Amino acid sequence: MTSYDRLFIGGDWVEPSSSSIFEVISPTTEELVGSTPEAQVADVDRAVAAARQAFDHGPWPRMAPAERAAVLSKAAEAIRNDMQGISELISNEMGSPVSWGLLAQVLAPTMILDYYAGLGSSFSFDTVKDGLLGPVLVAKEPVGVVAAITPWNVPLFLAVAKLSPALLAGCTVVFKPAPETPLDANRLAEILAEAGLPKGVLSVVPAGREVGEHLVNHPGVDKVSFTGSSVAGRKIGAACGANLKRVSLELGGKSAAILLDDVDLETTLPLMMPNAIMNNGEACISLTRILAPRDRYTEVTDALVEQVRALKVGDALDPATEVGPLVAERQRDRVENYIRIGQEEGAKVAIGGGRPEGIDRGWFVEPTVFVDVDNSMRIAQEEIFGPVLSVIPYDDEADAVRIANDSEYGLCGAVYGQDNDRGLAVARQIRTGTYMVNSNIPIDFSSPFGGYKASGVGREFGEDGLELFLEKKTINLPAGYTPAV
Ligand code: NAD
């Protein structure tokens, strides 16, 4: 049991303004695994005031980037020292298989922290150059108080993807995790405080949508960094637009994997599968549409069904588990509803479609493959966020590219075939922010990641991810003056 009775606000664990709590229920056992106070509007106001004070008057934005980087390095080290514990905590919150979680939910955040710590010494915050009319200093300064809002599916990863660059930039942060995953957020606050983060720089306000809206609209917030659904992203983008507040949005996806006509299924499917049913299918970058050449359609679907049949479904904490339960009962309802919709639309379930046999508790859905799917069907257009794949036939390469692009989303995608040059030529035609050519690596933390179209605005990771938290100031200098930078 991991229970908190206080909120981390302004660098201290303080009495919450109300007695309302979030109970965290294990998706595997349906039992209580922890609790934490639910932040209210008054707690958010307090957190924003602390962040404002720390930004306007505190040491953090005025410290050298290398000093801020040292805090990130220490935090990475602390996470590395508790990999198993944190991975199990997250699995208990949202059902991620612990073996996958060790890498993606825990190791990856340490890599992100280390990467941004490294930028502390290599990134040029100040650049002096000869402008057209005289010398110029371009200074990159922290954007201010940041509201960081995340979903539950890769909670620590997404928090660190925002906090690492925001903190390196010198921003102060009010972080609102999702109600399902407040415990690892509190753990991150403990880790960062122990790593030496000054008071006021970070507050954590576990809360739902309404309190989140209050945070987004708060006049003390300069920038909103949001990851979540495209529905919420549109609303947040509109609210920020009305106030001319800086905003970046990482949203949903419905990514397509194109299997070219010469694809070798034996080597390709094992490469593709971890990104197709990733994190129980609860991943924005999942390759949920599998595009197969029409004349090899049966061969592809048969091979895919065998891959899915071999997946081990079970307790998220069992190291052998490959597919765990969905985050909550309502998420299982949602996924089961889509499975019904797919059948009503005329698609056929080739494997799965129900609940796994022999498991009598937990919010499990069988990994499911739909065949005879047309890309216009709702199961091919809408984000299901569960272990459900749709196999869609195509006629030729141009048709595959057309189908892949026929989506309101544009987050990720992949192409597999014998010829890398041909794969790269396909990659260049796909309207998504990230892509894989004969690869199984969807995100490189040193390179930009984000969405085209309804999948988002802005790019996290790499130097782009840091720039999201910087304002640029051009200072015109007198001729002959070269400042020390
Ligand atoms: P969601 O949009 O419902 O909620 C995400 C977070 O935003 C939660 O903390 C929620 O409380 C908060 N929120 C919701 N509406 C808000 C509002 N109007 N104002 C302020 N805060 C608000 O998303 P979800 O269903 O919990 O998460 C799954 C979604 O996240 C999927 O669409 C998935 O694709 C997306 N996602 C995207 C990425 C990415 O990097 N592009 C990564 C992970 C998840």
Coordinates of C-alpha atoms and ligand atoms in Angstrom, one line a residue:
M1 CA 0.0 0.0 0.0
T2 CA 1.4 3.4 -1.0
S3 CA -0.5 6.1 0.8
Y4 CA 0.0 9.9 1.0
D5 CA -2.0 12.2 3.3
R6 CA -0.4 15.4 2.1
L7 CA 0.1 17.3 -1.2
F8 CA 3.5 18.4 -2.5
I9 CA 3.1 22.1 -2.9
G10 CA 5.8 24.7 -3.1
G11 CA 8.4 22.2 -2.0
D12 CA 6.7 21.0 1.2
W13 CA 4.2 18.2 2.0
V14 CA 1.2 20.3 3.1
E15 CA -2.3 19.8 4.4
P16 CA -4.7 19.6 1.4
S17 CA -7.5 22.1 1.3
S18 CA -10.2 19.3 1.4
S19 CA -10.6 15.7 2.7
S20 CA -11.2 14.4 -0.8
I21 CA -8.9 11.6 -1.8
F22 CA -8.1 9.5 -4.9
E23 CA -8.1 5.7 -4.2
V24 CA -5.8 3.9 -6.6
I25 CA -7.1 0.4 -7.5
S26 CA -4.9 -2.3 -9.0
P27 CA -6.3 -3.1 -12.5
T28 CA -5.0 -6.7 -12.0
T29 CA -6.6 -7.5 -8.6
E30 CA -9.2 -4.7 -8.3
E31 CA -7.9 -4.1 -4.8
L32 CA -6.8 -0.9 -3.2
V33 CA -3.1 -0.3 -3.6
G34 CA -2.8 3.3 -2.5
S35 CA -4.3 6.7 -2.0
T36 CA -3.5 10.4 -2.1
P37 CA -5.3 13.7 -1.5
E38 CA -7.2 15.1 -4.5
A39 CA -6.1 18.6 -5.2
Q40 CA -8.8 21.3 -5.4
V41 CA -8.9 24.7 -6.9
A42 CA -7.5 26.2 -3.7
D43 CA -4.5 23.9 -3.8
V44 CA -3.8 24.8 -7.4
D45 CA -4.0 28.5 -6.5
R46 CA -1.4 27.8 -3.8
A47 CA 0.8 25.8 -6.1
V48 CA 0.7 28.5 -8.8
A49 CA 1.5 31.2 -6.3
A50 CA 4.5 29.2 -5.1
A51 CA 5.7 28.6 -8.7
R52 CA 5.2 32.3 -9.5
Q53 CA 7.2 33.4 -6.5
A54 CA 10.0 30.9 -7.2
F55 CA 10.1 32.0 -10.8
D56 CA 9.9 35.8 -10.3
H57 CA 12.1 36.0 -7.2
G58 CA 13.8 32.6 -6.5
P59 CA 17.2 31.3 -7.4
W60 CA 16.2 28.6 -9.9
P61 CA 15.8 30.6 -13.1
R62 CA 19.0 32.6 -12.2
M63 CA 21.2 29.6 -11.7
A64 CA 23.6 28.4 -14.3
P65 CA 22.1 25.6 -16.6
A66 CA 24.8 23.2 -15.3
E67 CA 23.6 23.7 -11.7
R68 CA 20.1 22.9 -12.8
A69 CA 21.4 19.9 -14.8
A70 CA 23.0 18.5 -11.7
V71 CA 19.6 18.1 -10.1
L72 CA 18.3 16.2 -13.1
S73 CA 21.3 13.9 -13.0
K74 CA 20.8 13.2 -9.3
A75 CA 17.1 12.4 -10.0
A76 CA 18.1 10.0 -12.7
E77 CA 20.4 8.3 -10.3
A78 CA 17.7 8.0 -7.7
I79 CA 15.3 6.4 -10.1
R80 CA 18.0 4.0 -11.3
N81 CA 18.4 2.9 -7.6
D82 CA 14.7 2.0 -7.3
M83 CA 13.9 0.6 -10.8
Q84 CA 12.0 -2.4 -9.6
G85 CA 10.0 -0.6 -6.9
I86 CA 8.9 2.2 -9.2
S87 CA 8.1 -0.2 -12.0
E88 CA 5.9 -2.2 -9.7
L89 CA 4.3 1.0 -8.3
I90 CA 3.3 2.0 -11.9
S91 CA 2.1 -1.5 -12.8
N92 CA -0.1 -1.4 -9.6
E93 CA -1.5 2.0 -10.7
M94 CA -2.3 1.3 -14.4
G95 CA -1.6 -2.3 -15.3
S96 CA 1.5 -2.0 -17.4
P97 CA 3.4 -5.4 -17.6
V98 CA 6.3 -4.9 -15.2
S99 CA 8.9 -6.3 -17.5
W100 CA 8.0 -3.7 -20.2
G101 CA 7.6 -1.1 -17.5
L102 CA 11.1 -1.6 -16.3
L103 CA 12.3 -0.4 -19.6
A104 CA 9.7 2.1 -20.9
Q105 CA 8.2 3.3 -17.7
V106 CA 11.4 3.6 -15.6
L107 CA 14.7 3.2 -17.5
A108 CA 13.5 5.5 -20.3
P109 CA 12.8 8.4 -17.9
T110 CA 16.4 8.1 -16.6
M111 CA 17.6 8.4 -20.1
I112 CA 15.5 11.5 -20.7
L113 CA 16.7 13.1 -17.5
D114 CA 20.3 12.3 -18.4
Y115 CA 19.9 13.6 -21.9
Y116 CA 18.6 17.0 -20.7
A117 CA 21.2 17.1 -18.0
G118 CA 23.8 16.7 -20.8
L119 CA 22.2 19.6 -22.7
G120 CA 22.9 21.8 -19.6
S121 CA 26.5 22.0 -20.8
S122 CA 26.2 21.7 -24.6
F123 CA 23.1 23.8 -25.4
S124 CA 23.7 27.4 -26.4
F125 CA 21.3 29.5 -24.2
D126 CA 23.1 32.7 -25.4
T127 CA 24.3 33.3 -29.0
V128 CA 26.2 36.4 -30.0
K129 CA 26.3 37.0 -33.8
D130 CA 26.7 39.7 -36.4
G131 CA 23.2 40.8 -37.3
L132 CA 22.5 42.6 -40.6
L133 CA 22.9 46.0 -38.8
G134 CA 25.2 45.3 -35.9
P135 CA 26.1 42.8 -33.2
V136 CA 23.2 40.9 -31.7
L137 CA 22.8 38.7 -28.6
V138 CA 20.0 36.1 -28.9
A139 CA 19.2 35.0 -25.3
K140 CA 17.0 32.0 -24.7
E141 CA 15.2 32.5 -21.4
P142 CA 12.8 30.3 -19.4
V143 CA 9.2 30.8 -20.5
G144 CA 8.0 31.1 -16.9
V145 CA 5.5 29.1 -14.8
V146 CA 4.6 25.9 -16.6
A147 CA 1.4 23.8 -16.1
A148 CA 2.4 20.2 -17.0
I149 CA -0.6 17.9 -17.5
T150 CA -0.3 14.2 -18.3
P151 CA -2.4 11.1 -18.8
W152 CA -2.0 7.8 -17.0
N153 CA -0.6 5.4 -19.7
V154 CA 3.1 6.1 -19.3
P155 CA 2.9 8.4 -16.3
L156 CA 6.5 8.8 -15.1
F157 CA 7.8 8.9 -18.7
L158 CA 5.4 11.7 -19.8
A159 CA 6.1 13.7 -16.6
V160 CA 9.8 13.5 -17.1
A161 CA 9.5 14.3 -20.8
K162 CA 8.0 17.7 -19.6
L163 CA 9.8 18.3 -16.3
S164 CA 13.4 17.6 -17.6
P165 CA 13.4 20.3 -20.3
A166 CA 11.2 22.7 -18.3
L167 CA 13.5 22.5 -15.3
L168 CA 16.7 22.7 -17.3
A169 CA 15.3 25.8 -19.0
G170 CA 14.8 27.4 -15.5
C171 CA 11.0 27.2 -15.5
T172 CA 9.0 26.5 -12.4
V173 CA 6.3 23.8 -12.7
V174 CA 2.8 22.9 -11.4
F175 CA 2.4 19.3 -12.4
K176 CA -1.1 17.8 -12.7
P177 CA -0.9 14.0 -13.1
A178 CA -4.0 11.9 -14.0
P179 CA -6.2 10.7 -11.2
E180 CA -5.3 7.1 -12.0
T181 CA -1.6 7.6 -11.5
P182 CA -0.9 10.1 -8.7
L183 CA 1.4 7.8 -6.7
D184 CA 4.4 7.8 -9.1
A185 CA 3.9 11.5 -9.5
N186 CA 4.3 12.0 -5.7
R187 CA 7.3 9.7 -5.8
L188 CA 8.9 11.9 -8.5
A189 CA 8.3 14.9 -6.3
E190 CA 10.2 13.1 -3.5
I191 CA 13.0 12.2 -5.8
L192 CA 13.4 15.8 -7.2
A193 CA 13.2 17.4 -3.8
E194 CA 15.9 15.0 -2.5
A195 CA 18.0 15.8 -5.6
G196 CA 18.1 19.4 -4.5
L197 CA 15.3 21.2 -6.3
P198 CA 14.7 24.5 -4.5
K199 CA 11.4 25.1 -2.8
G200 CA 8.6 26.4 -4.9
V201 CA 10.1 25.1 -8.2
L202 CA 7.7 22.1 -8.4
S203 CA 4.3 21.3 -7.0
V204 CA 2.2 18.2 -7.8
V205 CA -1.6 18.5 -7.8
P206 CA -3.3 15.2 -8.6
A207 CA -6.7 16.2 -9.9
G208 CA -9.4 15.6 -12.5
R209 CA -10.5 17.6 -15.5
E210 CA -12.2 20.5 -13.8
V211 CA -9.3 21.4 -11.6
G212 CA -7.1 20.9 -14.7
E213 CA -9.1 23.5 -16.5
H214 CA -8.6 25.9 -13.7
L215 CA -4.9 25.3 -13.9
V216 CA -4.9 25.9 -17.7
N217 CA -6.8 29.1 -17.3
H218 CA -4.9 30.4 -14.3
P219 CA -3.4 33.9 -15.1
G220 CA -0.3 32.9 -13.1
V221 CA 0.6 30.2 -15.7
D222 CA 2.7 31.2 -18.7
K223 CA 2.8 28.0 -20.6
V224 CA 0.8 24.8 -20.7
S225 CA 2.4 21.6 -21.7
F226 CA -0.3 18.9 -22.3
T227 CA -0.3 15.3 -23.2
G228 CA -3.6 13.5 -23.5
S229 CA -6.5 13.0 -25.9
S230 CA -7.1 15.2 -28.9
V231 CA -10.6 16.1 -27.5
A232 CA -9.0 17.6 -24.4
G233 CA -6.1 19.0 -26.5
R234 CA -8.5 21.0 -28.7
K235 CA -10.2 22.5 -25.6
I236 CA -6.9 23.4 -23.9
G237 CA -5.5 24.8 -27.2
A238 CA -8.5 27.0 -27.5
A239 CA -8.3 28.2 -23.9
C240 CA -4.6 29.0 -24.3
G241 CA -5.3 30.8 -27.6
A242 CA -7.9 33.0 -26.0
N243 CA -5.3 34.1 -23.4
L244 CA -2.3 34.0 -25.9
K245 CA -0.7 31.6 -23.5
R246 CA 2.1 29.4 -24.8
V247 CA 0.9 25.8 -25.4
S248 CA 2.3 22.5 -26.7
L249 CA 0.1 19.5 -27.2
E250 CA 1.0 15.8 -27.5
L251 CA -2.3 14.0 -28.5
G252 CA -3.7 10.8 -29.8
G253 CA -2.8 8.6 -32.7
K254 CA -4.0 5.9 -35.1
S255 CA -0.7 4.8 -36.6
A256 CA -0.3 2.5 -39.6
A257 CA 2.4 -0.1 -40.2
I258 CA 2.8 -0.7 -43.9
L259 CA 4.0 -4.3 -44.8
L260 CA 5.4 -3.9 -48.3
D261 CA 4.8 -6.6 -50.9
D262 CA 8.3 -8.2 -50.4
V263 CA 8.1 -8.2 -46.6
D264 CA 9.7 -11.1 -44.7
L265 CA 7.0 -11.9 -42.1
E266 CA 9.2 -14.1 -40.1
T267 CA 11.6 -11.4 -39.2
T268 CA 9.3 -8.4 -39.4
L269 CA 6.3 -9.4 -37.2
P270 CA 8.4 -10.0 -34.1
L271 CA 10.0 -6.6 -34.7
M272 CA 6.7 -4.9 -35.2
M273 CA 4.5 -6.6 -32.5
P274 CA 5.9 -4.8 -29.5
N275 CA 4.9 -1.5 -31.1
A276 CA 1.5 -2.8 -32.3
I277 CA 0.2 -4.0 -28.9
M278 CA 2.4 -1.8 -26.7
N279 CA 1.6 -1.2 -23.1
N280 CA -1.6 -3.3 -23.3
G281 CA -2.5 -1.3 -26.4
E282 CA -2.7 1.8 -24.3
A283 CA 0.0 3.8 -26.1
C284 CA -0.4 6.8 -28.3
I285 CA 2.2 5.5 -30.8
S286 CA 0.8 2.0 -31.2
L287 CA 0.7 0.7 -34.7
T288 CA -2.9 -0.2 -34.6
R289 CA -3.6 -0.3 -38.4
I290 CA -1.6 -3.1 -40.2
L291 CA -1.6 -2.5 -43.9
A292 CA -1.1 -5.7 -45.9
P293 CA -0.7 -6.3 -49.7
R294 CA -4.0 -7.7 -50.9
D295 CA -2.4 -10.7 -52.6
R296 CA -0.7 -11.6 -49.3
Y297 CA -3.6 -10.7 -47.0
T298 CA -4.4 -14.2 -45.8
E299 CA -0.7 -15.0 -45.2
V300 CA -0.3 -11.8 -43.2
T301 CA -3.4 -12.2 -41.1
D302 CA -2.6 -15.9 -40.4
A303 CA 1.0 -15.0 -39.2
L304 CA -0.3 -12.1 -37.2
V305 CA -2.9 -14.2 -35.5
E306 CA -0.1 -16.7 -34.5
Q307 CA 1.9 -13.8 -33.0
V308 CA -1.1 -12.6 -31.0
R309 CA -2.0 -16.1 -29.9
A310 CA 1.5 -16.5 -28.4
L311 CA 1.2 -13.3 -26.2
K312 CA 1.1 -14.1 -22.5
V313 CA -1.8 -12.3 -20.9
G314 CA -1.9 -12.0 -17.1
D315 CA -0.9 -10.3 -13.8
A316 CA 0.9 -7.1 -14.6
L317 CA 3.4 -7.9 -11.8
D318 CA 4.4 -11.3 -13.3
P319 CA 7.7 -10.8 -15.2
A320 CA 6.5 -13.2 -17.9
T321 CA 3.4 -11.2 -18.7
E322 CA 3.3 -9.4 -22.1
V323 CA -0.2 -8.0 -22.0
G324 CA -1.8 -6.9 -18.7
P325 CA -5.2 -5.5 -17.8
L326 CA -6.6 -2.2 -19.0
V327 CA -6.3 0.8 -16.6
A328 CA -9.9 0.8 -15.4
E329 CA -13.3 -0.8 -15.8
R330 CA -14.5 2.1 -17.9
Q331 CA -11.5 1.6 -20.3
R332 CA -12.4 -2.1 -20.7
D333 CA -16.0 -1.0 -21.4
R334 CA -14.7 1.4 -24.1
V335 CA -12.5 -1.3 -25.7
E336 CA -15.3 -3.9 -25.6
N337 CA -17.7 -1.3 -27.2
Y338 CA -15.2 -0.8 -30.1
I339 CA -15.0 -4.6 -30.6
R340 CA -18.8 -4.6 -30.9
I341 CA -18.7 -1.6 -33.2
G342 CA -16.1 -3.4 -35.5
Q343 CA -18.3 -6.4 -35.8
E344 CA -21.4 -4.3 -36.5
E345 CA -19.4 -2.5 -39.2
G346 CA -18.7 -5.9 -40.9
A347 CA -15.1 -6.6 -39.8
K348 CA -14.3 -10.1 -38.5
V349 CA -12.6 -11.0 -35.3
A350 CA -9.7 -13.3 -36.3
I351 CA -8.6 -13.9 -32.7
G352 CA -9.6 -12.5 -29.4
G353 CA -12.6 -10.3 -29.0
G354 CA -13.6 -11.4 -25.5
R355 CA -12.1 -11.7 -22.0
P356 CA -9.3 -14.1 -21.4
E357 CA -10.3 -17.5 -20.0
G358 CA -9.1 -18.5 -16.6
I359 CA -8.7 -14.9 -15.3
D360 CA -11.6 -14.1 -13.0
R361 CA -10.7 -10.6 -11.8
G362 CA -9.0 -7.6 -13.3
W363 CA -9.9 -5.5 -16.3
F364 CA -8.6 -7.7 -19.0
V365 CA -9.5 -7.9 -22.7
E366 CA -8.1 -10.5 -25.0
P367 CA -5.6 -9.2 -27.6
T368 CA -7.8 -8.9 -30.7
V369 CA -7.1 -8.9 -34.4
F370 CA -9.8 -7.6 -36.8
V371 CA -9.6 -8.7 -40.4
D372 CA -11.7 -7.5 -43.4
V373 CA -11.3 -4.0 -42.2
D374 CA -11.9 -1.0 -44.4
N375 CA -10.1 2.1 -43.4
S376 CA -13.3 4.1 -43.3
M377 CA -14.6 2.0 -40.4
R378 CA -14.7 3.5 -37.0
I379 CA -12.3 0.9 -35.6
A380 CA -9.8 2.1 -38.2
Q381 CA -10.3 5.8 -37.7
E382 CA -10.8 6.2 -33.9
E383 CA -8.3 5.6 -31.2
I384 CA -9.4 2.5 -29.3
F385 CA -6.6 2.5 -26.7
G386 CA -6.6 -1.2 -26.1
P387 CA -5.0 -4.4 -27.5
V388 CA -7.0 -4.3 -30.8
L389 CA -5.4 -4.4 -34.2
S390 CA -7.1 -3.9 -37.6
V391 CA -5.6 -5.5 -40.7
I392 CA -6.4 -3.5 -43.9
P393 CA -5.7 -4.7 -47.4
Y394 CA -4.1 -2.4 -50.0
D395 CA -3.6 -2.7 -53.8
D396 CA -0.2 -1.1 -54.4
E397 CA 2.3 1.1 -52.7
A398 CA 0.5 4.3 -53.6
D399 CA -2.7 2.9 -52.2
A400 CA -0.9 1.9 -48.9
V401 CA 0.4 5.5 -48.6
R402 CA -3.1 6.9 -49.2
I403 CA -4.6 4.6 -46.6
A404 CA -1.9 5.4 -44.0
N405 CA -2.5 9.1 -44.5
D406 CA -6.3 8.8 -44.5
S407 CA -6.5 9.6 -40.8
E408 CA -7.2 12.7 -38.7
Y409 CA -4.1 11.7 -36.7
G410 CA -0.4 11.8 -37.6
L411 CA 1.7 10.7 -34.7
C412 CA 3.7 7.6 -35.7
G413 CA 4.0 4.8 -38.3
A414 CA 6.2 2.2 -39.8
V415 CA 7.1 0.5 -43.0
Y416 CA 8.7 -2.9 -43.4
G417 CA 10.2 -4.5 -46.5
Q418 CA 13.4 -5.8 -48.1
D419 CA 14.7 -2.5 -49.4
N420 CA 15.6 0.3 -46.9
D421 CA 15.7 3.0 -49.7
R422 CA 12.1 2.0 -50.8
G423 CA 11.1 2.2 -47.1
L424 CA 12.6 5.6 -46.7
A425 CA 10.8 6.8 -49.8
V426 CA 7.5 5.6 -48.3
A427 CA 8.4 7.3 -44.9
R428 CA 8.8 10.7 -46.6
Q429 CA 5.2 10.5 -48.0
I430 CA 3.6 9.8 -44.6
R431 CA 2.1 12.8 -42.7
T432 CA 3.3 11.8 -39.2
G433 CA 5.8 13.3 -36.8
T434 CA 7.7 10.1 -36.2
Y435 CA 8.3 7.0 -38.3
M436 CA 10.1 3.7 -38.4
V437 CA 11.8 2.1 -41.4
N438 CA 12.5 -1.5 -40.7
S439 CA 13.0 -0.4 -37.1
N440 CA 11.4 -1.1 -33.7
I441 CA 12.4 2.2 -32.1
P442 CA 9.5 4.7 -32.2
I443 CA 11.1 7.5 -30.1
D444 CA 14.6 8.7 -30.0
F445 CA 15.0 11.0 -26.9
S446 CA 17.6 13.2 -28.6
S447 CA 15.3 13.9 -31.6
P448 CA 12.0 15.7 -32.0
F449 CA 8.8 13.7 -31.3
G450 CA 5.2 14.9 -31.8
G451 CA 2.2 15.0 -34.0
Y452 CA 1.1 16.2 -37.4
K453 CA -2.6 17.0 -37.8
A454 CA -4.8 16.1 -34.7
S455 CA -1.9 14.4 -33.0
G456 CA -0.5 17.6 -31.6
V457 CA 1.3 20.9 -31.8
G458 CA 5.0 21.2 -31.0
R459 CA 7.7 18.7 -30.6
E460 CA 9.0 17.1 -27.3
F461 CA 12.4 15.6 -26.9
G462 CA 15.7 16.7 -28.4
E463 CA 16.6 20.4 -28.4
D464 CA 13.1 21.0 -29.7
G465 CA 11.7 19.7 -26.4
L466 CA 13.9 22.3 -24.5
E467 CA 12.9 25.1 -26.9
L468 CA 9.2 24.5 -25.9
F469 CA 10.2 26.0 -22.5
L470 CA 12.3 28.9 -23.8
E471 CA 11.4 32.4 -25.0
K472 CA 13.9 34.1 -27.4
K473 CA 15.0 37.6 -26.7
T474 CA 17.1 39.5 -29.3
I475 CA 19.3 42.2 -27.7
N476 CA 20.8 44.6 -30.2
L477 CA 24.3 45.6 -29.1
P478 CA 26.5 48.6 -29.9
A479 CA 29.1 48.2 -32.6
G480 CA 32.4 46.8 -31.2
Y481 CA 30.9 45.4 -28.0
T482 CA 31.2 41.6 -27.5
P483 CA 29.6 40.5 -24.2
A484 CA 31.0 37.6 -22.3
V485 CA 28.4 34.7 -22.6
Ligands
NAD1 P1 -7.4 12.9 -21.4 O1 -7.2 13.9 -22.4 O2 -8.8 12.5 -21.0 O3 -6.6 13.3 -20.0 C1 -5.3 13.5 -20.0 C2 -4.9 14.4 -18.8 O4 -5.5 15.7 -19.0 C3 -5.5 14.0 -17.5 O5 -4.6 14.4 -16.4 C4 -6.8 14.7 -17.3 O6 -7.2 14.9 -16.0 C5 -6.4 16.0 -18.0 N1 -7.5 16.8 -18.6 C6 -8.5 16.3 -19.4 N2 -9.3 17.3 -19.9 C7 -8.7 18.5 -19.4 C8 -9.0 19.8 -19.6 N3 -10.0 20.2 -20.4 N4 -8.2 20.8 -19.0 C9 -7.2 20.4 -18.3 N5 -6.8 19.1 -18.0 C10 -7.6 18.1 -18.6 O7 -6.6 11.6 -21.9 P2 -6.6 10.1 -21.4 O8 -7.7 9.4 -22.0 O9 -6.4 10.1 -19.9 O10 -5.2 9.6 -22.0 C11 -5.1 8.9 -23.2 C12 -4.8 9.9 -24.4 O11 -3.5 10.4 -24.3 C13 -4.8 9.1 -25.7 O12 -5.5 9.9 -26.6 C14 -3.4 9.0 -26.1 O13 -3.1 8.9 -27.4 C15 -2.8 10.3 -25.5 N6 -1.4 10.3 -25.4 C16 -0.6 11.0 -26.2 C17 0.8 10.9 -26.1 C18 1.7 11.7 -27.0 O14 2.9 11.8 -26.7 N7 1.2 12.2 -28.2 C19 1.4 10.1 -25.1 C20 0.5 9.4 -24.3 C21 -0.9 9.5 -24.4

